[in-house]
mmCIF file with all atom_site columns, C-alpha atoms in Angstrom:
data_model
loop_
_atom_site.group_PDB
_atom_site.id
_atom_site.type_symbol
_atom_site.label_atom_id
_atom_site.label_alt_id
_atom_site.label_comp_id
_atom_site.label_asym_id
_atom_site.label_entity_id
_atom_site.label_seq_id
_atom_site.pdbx_PDB_ins_code
_atom_site.Cartn_x
_atom_site.Cartn_y
_atom_site.Cartn_z
_atom_site.occupancy
_atom_site.B_iso_or_equiv
_atom_site.pdbx_formal_charge
_atom_site.auth_seq_id
_atom_site.auth_comp_id
_atom_site.auth_asym_id
_atom_site.auth_atom_id
_atom_site.pdbx_PDB_model_num
ATOM 1   C CA . UNK A 1 1   ? 0.000  0.000  0.000   1.00 0.00 ? 1   UNK A CA 1
ATOM 2   C CA . UNK A 1 2   ? 2.844  2.437  0.767   1.00 0.00 ? 2   UNK A CA 1
ATOM 3   C CA . UNK A 1 3   ? 4.305  1.913  -2.699  1.00 0.00 ? 3   UNK A CA 1
ATOM 4   C CA . UNK A 1 4   ? 0.891  2.686  -4.223  1.00 0.00 ? 4   UNK A CA 1
ATOM 5   C CA . UNK A 1 5   ? 0.640  5.915  -2.193  1.00 0.00 ? 5   UNK A CA 1
ATOM 6   C CA . UNK A 1 6   ? 4.140  6.913  -3.316  1.00 0.00 ? 6   UNK A CA 1
ATOM 7   C CA . UNK A 1 7   ? 3.264  6.253  -6.954  1.00 0.00 ? 7   UNK A CA 1
ATOM 8   C CA . UNK A 1 8   ? -0.026 8.172  -6.653  1.00 0.00 ? 8   UNK A CA 1
ATOM 9   C CA . UNK A 1 9   ? 1.749  11.140 -5.034  1.00 0.00 ? 9   UNK A CA 1
ATOM 10  C CA . UNK A 1 10  ? 4.425  11.124 -7.761  1.00 0.00 ? 10  UNK A CA 1
ATOM 11  C CA . UNK A 1 11  ? 1.757  10.763 -10.439 1.00 0.00 ? 11  UNK A CA 1
ATOM 12  C CA . UNK A 1 12  ? -0.312 13.625 -9.019  1.00 0.00 ? 12  UNK A CA 1
ATOM 13  C CA . UNK A 1 13  ? 2.799  15.823 -8.863  1.00 0.00 ? 13  UNK A CA 1
ATOM 14  C CA . UNK A 1 14  ? 3.678  14.946 -12.481 1.00 0.00 ? 14  UNK A CA 1
ATOM 15  C CA . UNK A 1 15  ? 0.140  15.830 -13.641 1.00 0.00 ? 15  UNK A CA 1
ATOM 16  C CA . UNK A 1 16  ? 0.284  19.124 -11.721 1.00 0.00 ? 16  UNK A CA 1
ATOM 17  C CA . UNK A 1 17  ? 3.689  19.998 -13.174 1.00 0.00 ? 17  UNK A CA 1
ATOM 18  C CA . UNK A 1 18  ? 2.563  19.202 -16.725 1.00 0.00 ? 18  UNK A CA 1
ATOM 19  C CA . UNK A 1 19  ? -0.560 21.315 -16.221 1.00 0.00 ? 19  UNK A CA 1
ATOM 20  C CA . UNK A 1 20  ? 1.455  24.267 -14.966 1.00 0.00 ? 20  UNK A CA 1
ATOM 21  C CA . UNK A 1 21  ? 3.710  24.133 -18.019 1.00 0.00 ? 21  UNK A CA 1
ATOM 22  C CA . UNK A 1 22  ? 0.772  24.060 -20.392 1.00 0.00 ? 22  UNK A CA 1
ATOM 23  C CA . UNK A 1 23  ? -1.043 26.935 -18.662 1.00 0.00 ? 23  UNK A CA 1
ATOM 24  C CA . UNK A 1 24  ? 2.160  29.000 -18.578 1.00 0.00 ? 24  UNK A CA 1
ATOM 25  C CA . UNK A 1 25  ? 2.570  28.528 -22.308 1.00 0.00 ? 25  UNK A CA 1
ATOM 26  C CA . UNK A 1 26  ? -0.960 29.716 -22.982 1.00 0.00 ? 26  UNK A CA 1
ATOM 27  C CA . UNK A 1 27  ? -0.949 32.614 -20.529 1.00 0.00 ? 27  UNK A CA 1
ATOM 28  C CA . UNK A 1 28  ? 0.685  34.940 -23.042 1.00 0.00 ? 28  UNK A CA 1
ATOM 29  C CA . UNK A 1 29  ? 4.205  34.513 -21.763 1.00 0.00 ? 29  UNK A CA 1
ATOM 30  C CA . UNK A 1 30  ? 6.750  35.372 -24.409 1.00 0.00 ? 30  UNK A CA 1
ATOM 31  C CA . UNK A 1 31  ? 9.255  32.543 -24.603 1.00 0.00 ? 31  UNK A CA 1
ATOM 32  C CA . UNK A 1 32  ? 11.603 31.421 -27.329 1.00 0.00 ? 32  UNK A CA 1
ATOM 33  C CA . UNK A 1 33  ? 10.152 27.940 -27.774 1.00 0.00 ? 33  UNK A CA 1
ATOM 34  C CA . UNK A 1 34  ? 13.014 26.629 -29.882 1.00 0.00 ? 34  UNK A CA 1
ATOM 35  C CA . UNK A 1 35  ? 15.573 27.851 -27.354 1.00 0.00 ? 35  UNK A CA 1
ATOM 36  C CA . UNK A 1 36  ? 13.503 26.315 -24.557 1.00 0.00 ? 36  UNK A CA 1
ATOM 37  C CA . UNK A 1 37  ? 13.596 22.955 -26.381 1.00 0.00 ? 37  UNK A CA 1
ATOM 38  C CA . UNK A 1 38  ? 17.358 23.267 -26.916 1.00 0.00 ? 38  UNK A CA 1
ATOM 39  C CA . UNK A 1 39  ? 17.931 24.112 -23.245 1.00 0.00 ? 39  UNK A CA 1
ATOM 40  C CA . UNK A 1 40  ? 15.724 21.230 -22.067 1.00 0.00 ? 40  UNK A CA 1
ATOM 41  C CA . UNK A 1 41  ? 17.500 18.766 -24.355 1.00 0.00 ? 41  UNK A CA 1
ATOM 42  C CA . UNK A 1 42  ? 20.881 19.999 -23.152 1.00 0.00 ? 42  UNK A CA 1
ATOM 43  C CA . UNK A 1 43  ? 19.837 19.411 -19.517 1.00 0.00 ? 43  UNK A CA 1
ATOM 44  C CA . UNK A 1 44  ? 18.752 15.881 -20.452 1.00 0.00 ? 44  UNK A CA 1
ATOM 45  C CA . UNK A 1 45  ? 21.909 15.224 -22.510 1.00 0.00 ? 45  UNK A CA 1
ATOM 46  C CA . UNK A 1 46  ? 19.835 14.755 -25.672 1.00 0.00 ? 46  UNK A CA 1
ATOM 47  C CA . UNK A 1 47  ? 21.711 15.457 -28.903 1.00 0.00 ? 47  UNK A CA 1
ATOM 48  C CA . UNK A 1 48  ? 19.152 17.153 -31.155 1.00 0.00 ? 48  UNK A CA 1
ATOM 49  C CA . UNK A 1 49  ? 21.321 16.594 -34.241 1.00 0.00 ? 49  UNK A CA 1
ATOM 50  C CA . UNK A 1 50  ? 21.172 12.834 -33.654 1.00 0.00 ? 50  UNK A CA 1
ATOM 51  C CA . UNK A 1 51  ? 17.452 12.776 -32.824 1.00 0.00 ? 51  UNK A CA 1
ATOM 52  C CA . UNK A 1 52  ? 15.312 11.128 -35.489 1.00 0.00 ? 52  UNK A CA 1
ATOM 53  C CA . UNK A 1 53  ? 11.778 12.442 -35.304 1.00 0.00 ? 53  UNK A CA 1
ATOM 54  C CA . UNK A 1 54  ? 8.713  13.438 -37.268 1.00 0.00 ? 54  UNK A CA 1
ATOM 55  C CA . UNK A 1 55  ? 7.000  16.681 -36.250 1.00 0.00 ? 55  UNK A CA 1
ATOM 56  C CA . UNK A 1 56  ? 3.447  17.030 -37.515 1.00 0.00 ? 56  UNK A CA 1
ATOM 57  C CA . UNK A 1 57  ? 1.831  20.466 -37.437 1.00 0.00 ? 57  UNK A CA 1
ATOM 58  C CA . UNK A 1 58  ? -1.199 22.100 -38.945 1.00 0.00 ? 58  UNK A CA 1
ATOM 59  C CA . UNK A 1 59  ? -4.832 22.895 -38.312 1.00 0.00 ? 59  UNK A CA 1
ATOM 60  C CA . UNK A 1 60  ? -6.648 19.619 -38.902 1.00 0.00 ? 60  UNK A CA 1
ATOM 61  C CA . UNK A 1 61  ? -5.801 15.914 -38.798 1.00 0.00 ? 61  UNK A CA 1
ATOM 62  C CA . UNK A 1 62  ? -2.639 15.973 -36.660 1.00 0.00 ? 62  UNK A CA 1
ATOM 63  C CA . UNK A 1 63  ? -3.866 13.268 -34.282 1.00 0.00 ? 63  UNK A CA 1
ATOM 64  C CA . UNK A 1 64  ? -4.815 10.746 -36.939 1.00 0.00 ? 64  UNK A CA 1
ATOM 65  C CA . UNK A 1 65  ? -1.779 11.546 -39.097 1.00 0.00 ? 65  UNK A CA 1
ATOM 66  C CA . UNK A 1 66  ? 0.489  11.115 -36.062 1.00 0.00 ? 66  UNK A CA 1
ATOM 67  C CA . UNK A 1 67  ? -1.166 7.838  -35.094 1.00 0.00 ? 67  UNK A CA 1
ATOM 68  C CA . UNK A 1 68  ? -0.907 6.447  -38.622 1.00 0.00 ? 68  UNK A CA 1
ATOM 69  C CA . UNK A 1 69  ? 2.730  7.513  -38.937 1.00 0.00 ? 69  UNK A CA 1
ATOM 70  C CA . UNK A 1 70  ? 3.619  6.035  -35.546 1.00 0.00 ? 70  UNK A CA 1
ATOM 71  C CA . UNK A 1 71  ? 1.960  2.722  -36.410 1.00 0.00 ? 71  UNK A CA 1
ATOM 72  C CA . UNK A 1 72  ? 3.672  2.505  -39.812 1.00 0.00 ? 72  UNK A CA 1
ATOM 73  C CA . UNK A 1 73  ? 7.090  3.168  -38.239 1.00 0.00 ? 73  UNK A CA 1
ATOM 74  C CA . UNK A 1 74  ? 6.449  0.699  -35.414 1.00 0.00 ? 74  UNK A CA 1
ATOM 75  C CA . UNK A 1 75  ? 5.352  -2.000 -37.887 1.00 0.00 ? 75  UNK A CA 1
ATOM 76  C CA . UNK A 1 76  ? 8.544  -1.323 -39.854 1.00 0.00 ? 76  UNK A CA 1
ATOM 77  C CA . UNK A 1 77  ? 10.545 -2.180 -36.726 1.00 0.00 ? 77  UNK A CA 1
ATOM 78  C CA . UNK A 1 78  ? 11.312 1.264  -35.329 1.00 0.00 ? 78  UNK A CA 1
ATOM 79  C CA . UNK A 1 79  ? 11.004 2.121  -31.657 1.00 0.00 ? 79  UNK A CA 1
ATOM 80  C CA . UNK A 1 80  ? 8.432  4.896  -31.400 1.00 0.00 ? 80  UNK A CA 1
ATOM 81  C CA . UNK A 1 81  ? 7.314  7.599  -29.023 1.00 0.00 ? 81  UNK A CA 1
ATOM 82  C CA . UNK A 1 82  ? 4.153  9.590  -29.626 1.00 0.00 ? 82  UNK A CA 1
ATOM 83  C CA . UNK A 1 83  ? 2.887  12.723 -27.896 1.00 0.00 ? 83  UNK A CA 1
ATOM 84  C CA . UNK A 1 84  ? -0.579 14.034 -28.690 1.00 0.00 ? 84  UNK A CA 1
ATOM 85  C CA . UNK A 1 85  ? -2.747 16.634 -27.006 1.00 0.00 ? 85  UNK A CA 1
ATOM 86  C CA . UNK A 1 86  ? -5.314 17.000 -25.612 1.00 0.00 ? 86  UNK A CA 1
ATOM 87  C CA . UNK A 1 87  ? -6.144 13.787 -23.796 1.00 0.00 ? 87  UNK A CA 1
ATOM 88  C CA . UNK A 1 88  ? -9.706 12.450 -23.483 1.00 0.00 ? 88  UNK A CA 1
ATOM 89  C CA . UNK A 1 89  ? -9.760 10.772 -20.056 1.00 0.00 ? 89  UNK A CA 1
ATOM 90  C CA . UNK A 1 90  ? -6.285 10.373 -18.545 1.00 0.00 ? 90  UNK A CA 1
ATOM 91  C CA . UNK A 1 91  ? -3.303 12.671 -19.097 1.00 0.00 ? 91  UNK A CA 1
ATOM 92  C CA . UNK A 1 92  ? -1.102 9.616  -19.733 1.00 0.00 ? 92  UNK A CA 1
ATOM 93  C CA . UNK A 1 93  ? -2.977 9.072  -23.016 1.00 0.00 ? 93  UNK A CA 1
ATOM 94  C CA . UNK A 1 94  ? -0.837 11.868 -24.446 1.00 0.00 ? 94  UNK A CA 1
ATOM 95  C CA . UNK A 1 95  ? 2.337  9.796  -24.148 1.00 0.00 ? 95  UNK A CA 1
ATOM 96  C CA . UNK A 1 96  ? 2.830  6.463  -25.937 1.00 0.00 ? 96  UNK A CA 1
ATOM 97  C CA . UNK A 1 97  ? 6.010  4.451  -26.220 1.00 0.00 ? 97  UNK A CA 1
ATOM 98  C CA . UNK A 1 98  ? 5.920  1.716  -28.840 1.00 0.00 ? 98  UNK A CA 1
ATOM 99  C CA . UNK A 1 99  ? 2.126  2.024  -28.949 1.00 0.00 ? 99  UNK A CA 1
ATOM 100 C CA . UNK A 1 100 ? 1.625  1.665  -25.195 1.00 0.00 ? 100 UNK A CA 1
ATOM 101 C CA . UNK A 1 101 ? 0.302  4.346  -22.831 1.00 0.00 ? 101 UNK A CA 1
ATOM 102 C CA . UNK A 1 102 ? 2.744  5.139  -20.042 1.00 0.00 ? 102 UNK A CA 1
ATOM 103 C CA . UNK A 1 103 ? 2.123  3.495  -16.676 1.00 0.00 ? 103 UNK A CA 1
ATOM 104 C CA . UNK A 1 104 ? 1.604  5.720  -13.644 1.00 0.00 ? 104 UNK A CA 1
ATOM 105 C CA . UNK A 1 105 ? 5.066  4.706  -12.425 1.00 0.00 ? 105 UNK A CA 1
ATOM 106 C CA . UNK A 1 106 ? 6.764  5.661  -15.702 1.00 0.00 ? 106 UNK A CA 1
ATOM 107 C CA . UNK A 1 107 ? 4.777  8.885  -16.030 1.00 0.00 ? 107 UNK A CA 1
ATOM 108 C CA . UNK A 1 108 ? 5.736  9.935  -12.497 1.00 0.00 ? 108 UNK A CA 1
#
């Protein structure tokens, strides 16, 4: 039971943190998004030049296009990660690794 409480507390904190980041981005704050991504990747030791990704943008159809693309790449043998927004029921729906929604433990 203690482990469950720890996971729930970590999960709740992760949801709160994610929510605060999203609200801050929509509250009219002027930030250099690209620089923010570069800084975050640097803190995580992620080499952007070596990162292989597909970024899908536009007005309509991003969710289905992203899902189709992810499935095609996964079926071709690639490891995949997919982020979509908004979620319908649970915030973890936004994050999928190899087609699977993140567990509460992994999300936290």
